[in-house]
Amino acid sequence: MYCSKCGNKIEEHANFCGGCGASPNTNTPSYNYDYGKRYVGEEDFKKAYVGNNYDNIKNGKFSIPMFFFGAYYLFYRKMWLYALLWIAMIVGTNVGSFVYHDNYFCFIPVILSIIMAFNFNKLYLRIVDKRVEVIKQKNSDKSSQEILEQCRKKGGVSILAVILLVIFITIVVTSILIGLIIDTISKDIRHNKWIHTNNSSQLNYTVPEIFESGGYNSGAYQSFGYYETSDACYINIMNYKNYSNQTEEEYLKTRVSTNLGDQVSEIQTKNINGKVWKYVEVVSNRKIIYYYVAIHNEKIYQVQYTISKDDNKLCSNGYNNFINSLTFEDRKHNMDTI
């Protein structure tokens, strides 16, 4: 119990105050005494904790700072857990938007910001009540003025927390941008850097480095594959010695595979490095397949290029460069053919 005159702590059953000699008022609640020229009540502790904007927060219905600044304002008001949850929500919605390619995820932070702005003041004052009560319990042996000072010290705002958050976000965003730039440059380098492939047939070609990890060679059959989240394409190359004297057109008609709804072009002719190739383009909802056929030294060669995803245009650029690299070399060779 505290003296209503001087605020000195006195024993519960004492007949007078040891500080000023006044008779204690047992009806006076704890922490409610005359300090200087006025009484210090429960709300004074809350005001001391919140700071100068206490009245605006107490009477306000909508928190403009919360709506516009979100996590920054939560850190500013020392609402650490809510700030971290808010950041997790922002990160989660951005990841969801990226993974599912759905822009509706972007509306979630806006909706939650509006809801939080309408409820922030009440939520913050409830937190203040709990924190002030903890301060009072931990300092029950101190005077009200000392408790007021503790509320001011523990409460208020934290500009340092906001600065650290800005630095952290700046570092993260910068790291992501640098990673994207490096990835883009590396893709361009991989696209422009070529691997020359000498297979055991008389057909030579070059493929982009992006296909290097997916290569397979069995003499009469070679394949290369490239797959990423936004790009996917495949190359298949086959050569046959016994093709029953078919023409390129006849061969294409028996080899081209189509499904109901596919768009199939007419058989077209293309001169590639002095050699005439016949080719067909098959377009479906999910992919494009190019079938190329040429006859050389009693062998028929089939080149198949499939593009299933091409967001970054790596596959379509690779197609043009790969097709234009097809050349035949007249040389004797011994190999097993199918």
Tab-separated table of N, CA, C and O in Angstrom, residues 257-334:
chain	number	residue	atom	x	y	z
A	257	SER	N	4.063	-38.222	-85.360
A	257	SER	CA	3.025	-38.632	-84.421
A	257	SER	C	2.161	-37.432	-84.051
A	257	SER	O	2.675	-36.382	-83.655
A	258	THR	N	0.846	-37.585	-84.190
A	258	THR	CA	-0.062	-36.485	-83.877
A	258	THR	C	-1.213	-36.967	-83.009
A	258	THR	O	-1.510	-38.171	-82.951
A	259	ASN	N	-1.866	-36.022	-82.349
A	259	ASN	CA	-3.056	-36.302	-81.551
A	259	ASN	C	-4.221	-35.480	-82.091
A	259	ASN	O	-4.039	-34.512	-82.835
A	260	LEU	N	-5.411	-35.868	-81.684
A	260	LEU	CA	-6.602	-35.150	-82.102
A	260	LEU	C	-6.512	-33.696	-81.635
A	260	LEU	O	-6.249	-33.427	-80.471
A	261	GLY	N	-6.695	-32.775	-82.539
A	261	GLY	CA	-6.626	-31.355	-82.196
A	261	GLY	C	-5.296	-30.709	-82.529
A	261	GLY	O	-5.180	-29.480	-82.484
A	262	ASP	N	-4.272	-31.514	-82.860
A	262	ASP	CA	-2.974	-30.947	-83.230
A	262	ASP	C	-3.052	-30.262	-84.596
A	262	ASP	O	-3.790	-30.700	-85.478
A	263	GLN	N	-2.288	-29.212	-84.741
A	263	GLN	CA	-2.172	-28.529	-86.028
A	263	GLN	C	-0.884	-28.992	-86.712
A	263	GLN	O	0.210	-28.789	-86.179
A	264	VAL	N	-1.029	-29.591	-87.871
A	264	VAL	CA	0.114	-30.153	-88.595
A	264	VAL	C	0.318	-29.359	-89.877
A	264	VAL	O	-0.601	-29.195	-90.673
A	265	SER	N	1.529	-28.870	-90.070
A	265	SER	CA	1.835	-28.094	-91.271
A	265	SER	C	2.021	-29.017	-92.474
A	265	SER	O	2.161	-30.243	-92.337
A	266	GLU	N	2.021	-28.421	-93.642
A	266	GLU	CA	2.390	-29.167	-94.832
A	266	GLU	C	3.881	-29.509	-94.778
A	266	GLU	O	4.655	-28.873	-94.055
A	267	ILE	N	4.276	-30.526	-95.561
A	267	ILE	CA	5.698	-30.868	-95.631
A	267	ILE	C	6.429	-29.752	-96.363
A	267	ILE	O	6.069	-29.390	-97.494
A	268	GLN	N	7.429	-29.185	-95.698
A	268	GLN	CA	8.152	-28.045	-96.249
A	268	GLN	C	9.610	-28.424	-96.524
A	268	GLN	O	10.101	-29.448	-96.026
A	269	THR	N	10.277	-27.580	-97.286
A	269	THR	CA	11.660	-27.837	-97.684
A	269	THR	C	12.548	-26.718	-97.154
A	269	THR	O	12.181	-25.543	-97.223
A	270	LYS	N	13.729	-27.097	-96.640
A	270	LYS	CA	14.676	-26.102	-96.154
A	270	LYS	C	16.089	-26.537	-96.522
A	270	LYS	O	16.477	-27.689	-96.284
A	271	ASN	N	16.849	-25.605	-97.087
A	271	ASN	CA	18.249	-25.867	-97.421
A	271	ASN	C	19.106	-25.439	-96.238
A	271	ASN	O	19.160	-24.266	-95.878
A	272	ILE	N	19.776	-26.421	-95.634
A	272	ILE	CA	20.607	-26.142	-94.464
A	272	ILE	C	22.042	-26.522	-94.793
A	272	ILE	O	22.354	-27.712	-94.963
A	273	ASN	N	22.890	-25.540	-94.909
A	273	ASN	CA	24.318	-25.755	-95.193
A	273	ASN	C	24.522	-26.644	-96.435
A	273	ASN	O	25.345	-27.577	-96.431
A	274	GLY	N	23.748	-26.368	-97.478
A	274	GLY	CA	23.917	-27.081	-98.740
A	274	GLY	C	23.185	-28.394	-98.830
A	274	GLY	O	23.285	-29.095	-99.843
A	275	LYS	N	22.447	-28.770	-97.802
A	275	LYS	CA	21.705	-30.030	-97.803
A	275	LYS	C	20.209	-29.738	-97.717
A	275	LYS	O	19.771	-28.921	-96.921
A	276	VAL	N	19.429	-30.435	-98.535
A	276	VAL	CA	17.984	-30.248	-98.534
A	276	VAL	C	17.353	-31.128	-97.454
A	276	VAL	O	17.581	-32.341	-97.421
A	277	TRP	N	16.579	-30.498	-96.579
A	277	TRP	CA	15.855	-31.180	-95.514
A	277	TRP	C	14.355	-30.969	-95.737
A	277	TRP	O	13.916	-29.904	-96.157
A	278	LYS	N	13.597	-32.004	-95.453
A	278	LYS	CA	12.145	-31.898	-95.424
A	278	LYS	C	11.705	-31.849	-93.956
A	278	LYS	O	12.250	-32.584	-93.116
A	279	TYR	N	10.719	-31.008	-93.671
A	279	TYR	CA	10.320	-30.911	-92.268
A	279	TYR	C	8.830	-30.611	-92.141
A	279	TYR	O	8.180	-30.098	-93.050
A	280	VAL	N	8.300	-30.982	-90.947
A	280	VAL	CA	6.895	-30.771	-90.580
A	280	VAL	C	6.859	-30.164	-89.183
A	280	VAL	O	7.653	-30.537	-88.312
A	281	GLU	N	5.931	-29.258	-88.984
A	281	GLU	CA	5.754	-28.613	-87.675
A	281	GLU	C	4.406	-29.045	-87.095
A	281	GLU	O	3.365	-28.890	-87.725
A	282	VAL	N	4.437	-29.611	-85.869
A	282	VAL	CA	3.219	-30.076	-85.195
A	282	VAL	C	3.003	-29.223	-83.940
A	282	VAL	O	3.857	-29.200	-83.047
A	283	VAL	N	1.873	-28.537	-83.890
A	283	VAL	CA	1.579	-27.632	-82.773
A	283	VAL	C	0.375	-28.167	-82.000
A	283	VAL	O	-0.687	-28.411	-82.564
A	284	SER	N	0.565	-28.329	-80.671
A	284	SER	CA	-0.537	-28.721	-79.793
A	284	SER	C	-0.682	-27.676	-78.694
A	284	SER	O	0.037	-26.670	-78.671
A	285	ASN	N	-1.607	-27.901	-77.786
A	285	ASN	CA	-1.806	-26.940	-76.701
A	285	ASN	C	-0.612	-26.860	-75.767
A	285	ASN	O	-0.394	-25.841	-75.114
A	286	ARG	N	0.158	-27.927	-75.673
A	286	ARG	CA	1.228	-27.994	-74.686
A	286	ARG	C	2.628	-27.872	-75.267
A	286	ARG	O	3.566	-27.549	-74.541
A	287	LYS	N	2.793	-28.140	-76.555
A	287	LYS	CA	4.155	-28.153	-77.078
A	287	LYS	C	4.168	-27.971	-78.595
A	287	LYS	O	3.133	-28.045	-79.262
A	288	ILE	N	5.373	-27.736	-79.098
A	288	ILE	CA	5.628	-27.674	-80.538
A	288	ILE	C	6.723	-28.682	-80.853
A	288	ILE	O	7.761	-28.717	-80.170
A	289	ILE	N	6.498	-29.500	-81.889
A	289	ILE	CA	7.492	-30.496	-82.291
A	289	ILE	C	7.851	-30.245	-83.753
A	289	ILE	O	6.964	-30.125	-84.612
A	290	TYR	N	9.156	-30.167	-84.026
A	290	TYR	CA	9.654	-30.003	-85.394
A	290	TYR	C	10.294	-31.323	-85.821
A	290	TYR	O	11.203	-31.829	-85.154
A	291	TYR	N	9.828	-31.888	-86.935
A	291	TYR	CA	10.383	-33.119	-87.489
A	291	TYR	C	11.165	-32.760	-88.758
A	291	TYR	O	10.591	-32.232	-89.714
A	292	TYR	N	12.475	-33.048	-88.762
A	292	TYR	CA	13.323	-32.811	-89.939
A	292	TYR	C	13.849	-34.149	-90.448
A	292	TYR	O	14.264	-35.011	-89.640
A	293	VAL	N	13.878	-34.315	-91.768
A	293	VAL	CA	14.357	-35.565	-92.372
A	293	VAL	C	15.225	-35.226	-93.583
A	293	VAL	O	14.889	-34.335	-94.379
A	294	ALA	N	16.361	-35.951	-93.694
A	294	ALA	CA	17.238	-35.812	-94.867
A	294	ALA	C	17.862	-37.170	-95.168
A	294	ALA	O	18.073	-37.990	-94.263
A	295	ILE	N	18.159	-37.420	-96.455
A	295	ILE	CA	18.816	-38.662	-96.879
A	295	ILE	C	20.235	-38.324	-97.303
A	295	ILE	O	20.466	-37.389	-98.071
A	296	HIS	N	21.204	-39.104	-96.759
A	296	HIS	CA	22.606	-38.852	-97.085
A	296	HIS	C	23.357	-40.179	-97.094
A	296	HIS	O	23.349	-40.919	-96.106
A	297	ASN	N	24.018	-40.479	-98.235
A	297	ASN	CA	24.811	-41.707	-98.378
A	297	ASN	C	24.022	-42.943	-97.941
A	297	ASN	O	24.468	-43.730	-97.103
A	298	GLU	N	22.836	-43.085	-98.521
A	298	GLU	CA	21.982	-44.244	-98.305
A	298	GLU	C	21.529	-44.388	-96.855
A	298	GLU	O	21.192	-45.482	-96.399
A	299	LYS	N	21.529	-43.315	-96.142
A	299	LYS	CA	20.993	-43.306	-94.785
A	299	LYS	C	19.959	-42.200	-94.679
A	299	LYS	O	20.098	-41.153	-95.318
A	300	ILE	N	18.956	-42.468	-93.881
A	300	ILE	CA	17.960	-41.435	-93.623
A	300	ILE	C	18.157	-40.908	-92.194
A	300	ILE	O	18.343	-41.692	-91.257
A	301	TYR	N	18.196	-39.616	-92.065
A	301	TYR	CA	18.447	-38.973	-90.782
A	301	TYR	C	17.183	-38.220	-90.341
A	301	TYR	O	16.591	-37.464	-91.125
A	302	GLN	N	16.809	-38.458	-89.098
A	302	GLN	CA	15.653	-37.755	-88.528
A	302	GLN	C	16.110	-36.902	-87.341
A	302	GLN	O	16.793	-37.386	-86.440
A	303	VAL	N	15.730	-35.644	-87.353
A	303	VAL	CA	16.016	-34.725	-86.254
A	303	VAL	C	14.683	-34.219	-85.705
A	303	VAL	O	13.855	-33.700	-86.464
A	304	GLN	N	14.498	-34.388	-84.433
A	304	GLN	CA	13.238	-33.974	-83.795
A	304	GLN	C	13.546	-32.975	-82.674
A	304	GLN	O	14.320	-33.272	-81.770
A	305	TYR	N	12.944	-31.811	-82.755
A	305	TYR	CA	13.168	-30.758	-81.741
A	305	TYR	C	11.816	-30.420	-81.107
A	305	TYR	O	10.884	-29.997	-81.789
A	306	THR	N	11.716	-30.614	-79.781
A	306	THR	CA	10.463	-30.401	-79.044
A	306	THR	C	10.602	-29.234	-78.079
A	306	THR	O	11.571	-29.179	-77.309
A	307	ILE	N	9.652	-28.327	-78.105
A	307	ILE	CA	9.598	-27.203	-77.157
A	307	ILE	C	8.293	-27.320	-76.382
A	307	ILE	O	7.204	-27.206	-76.953
A	308	SER	N	8.393	-27.548	-75.058
A	308	SER	CA	7.176	-27.652	-74.247
A	308	SER	C	6.941	-26.415	-73.384
A	308	SER	O	5.802	-26.120	-73.030
A	309	LYS	N	8.022	-25.709	-73.029
A	309	LYS	CA	7.906	-24.439	-72.290
A	309	LYS	C	9.014	-23.511	-72.772
A	309	LYS	O	10.139	-23.946	-72.972
A	310	ASP	N	8.679	-22.233	-72.920
A	310	ASP	CA	9.671	-21.320	-73.501
A	310	ASP	C	9.458	-19.888	-73.010
A	310	ASP	O	9.447	-18.946	-73.783
A	311	ASP	N	9.313	-19.717	-71.703
A	311	ASP	CA	9.059	-18.382	-71.150
A	311	ASP	C	10.217	-17.423	-71.409
A	311	ASP	O	10.013	-16.233	-71.652
A	312	ASN	N	11.438	-17.906	-71.335
A	312	ASN	CA	12.611	-17.049	-71.520
A	312	ASN	C	13.177	-17.102	-72.938
A	312	ASN	O	14.243	-16.540	-73.198
A	313	LYS	N	12.470	-17.802	-73.828
A	313	LYS	CA	12.858	-17.894	-75.235
A	313	LYS	C	14.202	-18.597	-75.448
A	313	LYS	O	14.794	-18.507	-76.523
A	314	LEU	N	14.700	-19.295	-74.431
A	314	LEU	CA	15.955	-20.035	-74.600
A	314	LEU	C	15.771	-21.200	-75.564
A	314	LEU	O	16.650	-21.498	-76.373
A	315	CYS	N	14.623	-21.859	-75.468
A	315	CYS	CA	14.408	-23.037	-76.308
A	315	CYS	C	14.197	-22.668	-77.771
A	315	CYS	O	14.715	-23.326	-78.666
A	316	SER	N	13.411	-21.603	-78.017
A	316	SER	CA	13.182	-21.201	-79.408
A	316	SER	C	14.458	-20.648	-80.037
A	316	SER	O	14.745	-20.922	-81.215
A	317	ASN	N	15.252	-19.904	-79.280
A	317	ASN	CA	16.539	-19.429	-79.797
A	317	ASN	C	17.480	-20.598	-80.064
A	317	ASN	O	18.208	-20.631	-81.062
A	318	GLY	N	17.461	-21.558	-79.144
A	318	GLY	CA	18.283	-22.744	-79.337
A	318	GLY	C	17.871	-23.542	-80.561
A	318	GLY	O	18.708	-24.112	-81.258
A	319	TYR	N	16.574	-23.563	-80.835
A	319	TYR	CA	16.078	-24.287	-82.013
A	319	TYR	C	16.682	-23.710	-83.298
A	319	TYR	O	17.208	-24.452	-84.129
A	320	ASN	N	16.616	-22.400	-83.454
A	320	ASN	CA	17.139	-21.771	-84.670
A	320	ASN	C	18.635	-22.040	-84.843
A	320	ASN	O	19.106	-22.385	-85.924
A	321	ASN	N	19.382	-21.897	-83.749
A	321	ASN	CA	20.832	-22.099	-83.827
A	321	ASN	C	21.187	-23.565	-84.077
A	321	ASN	O	22.121	-23.869	-84.829
A	322	PHE	N	20.437	-24.461	-83.431
A	322	PHE	CA	20.728	-25.884	-83.609
A	322	PHE	C	20.430	-26.329	-85.038
A	322	PHE	O	21.248	-27.008	-85.675
A	323	ILE	N	19.261	-25.971	-85.559
A	323	ILE	CA	18.887	-26.398	-86.914
A	323	ILE	C	19.883	-25.868	-87.941
A	323	ILE	O	20.296	-26.573	-88.872
A	324	ASN	N	20.292	-24.627	-87.768
A	324	ASN	CA	21.232	-24.025	-88.732
A	324	ASN	C	22.645	-24.588	-88.615
A	324	ASN	O	23.506	-24.269	-89.441
A	325	SER	N	22.901	-25.409	-87.587
A	325	SER	CA	24.238	-25.991	-87.431
A	325	SER	C	24.355	-27.373	-88.071
A	325	SER	O	25.446	-27.954	-88.108
A	326	LEU	N	23.265	-27.929	-88.575
A	326	LEU	CA	23.290	-29.285	-89.132
A	326	LEU	C	24.159	-29.339	-90.399
A	326	LEU	O	23.924	-28.601	-91.350
A	327	THR	N	25.158	-30.197	-90.369
A	327	THR	CA	26.046	-30.373	-91.542
A	327	THR	C	26.369	-31.853	-91.706
A	327	THR	O	26.401	-32.612	-90.722
A	328	PHE	N	26.654	-32.250	-92.942
A	328	PHE	CA	27.059	-33.628	-93.219
A	328	PHE	C	28.530	-33.663	-93.612
A	328	PHE	O	29.022	-32.786	-94.320
A	329	GLU	N	29.197	-34.689	-93.120
A	329	GLU	CA	30.623	-34.871	-93.420
A	329	GLU	C	30.788	-36.199	-94.152
A	329	GLU	O	30.398	-37.262	-93.638
A	330	ASP	N	31.328	-36.159	-95.348
A	330	ASP	CA	31.552	-37.384	-96.123
A	330	ASP	C	32.813	-38.069	-95.630
A	330	ASP	O	33.924	-37.590	-95.818
A	331	ARG	N	32.640	-39.177	-94.941
A	331	ARG	CA	33.802	-39.912	-94.452
A	331	ARG	C	33.379	-41.372	-94.270
A	331	ARG	O	32.206	-41.711	-94.090
A	332	LYS	N	34.364	-42.252	-94.284
A	332	LYS	CA	34.116	-43.676	-94.084
A	332	LYS	C	34.020	-43.933	-92.587
A	332	LYS	O	34.757	-43.372	-91.773
A	333	HIS	N	33.100	-44.750	-92.229
A	333	HIS	CA	32.981	-45.084	-90.797
A	333	HIS	C	32.414	-46.497	-90.673
A	333	HIS	O	31.705	-46.988	-91.545
A	334	ASN	N	32.745	-47.132	-89.582
A	334	ASN	CA	32.202	-48.424	-89.253
A	334	ASN	C	31.389	-48.289	-87.966
A	334	ASN	O	31.939	-47.862	-86.936
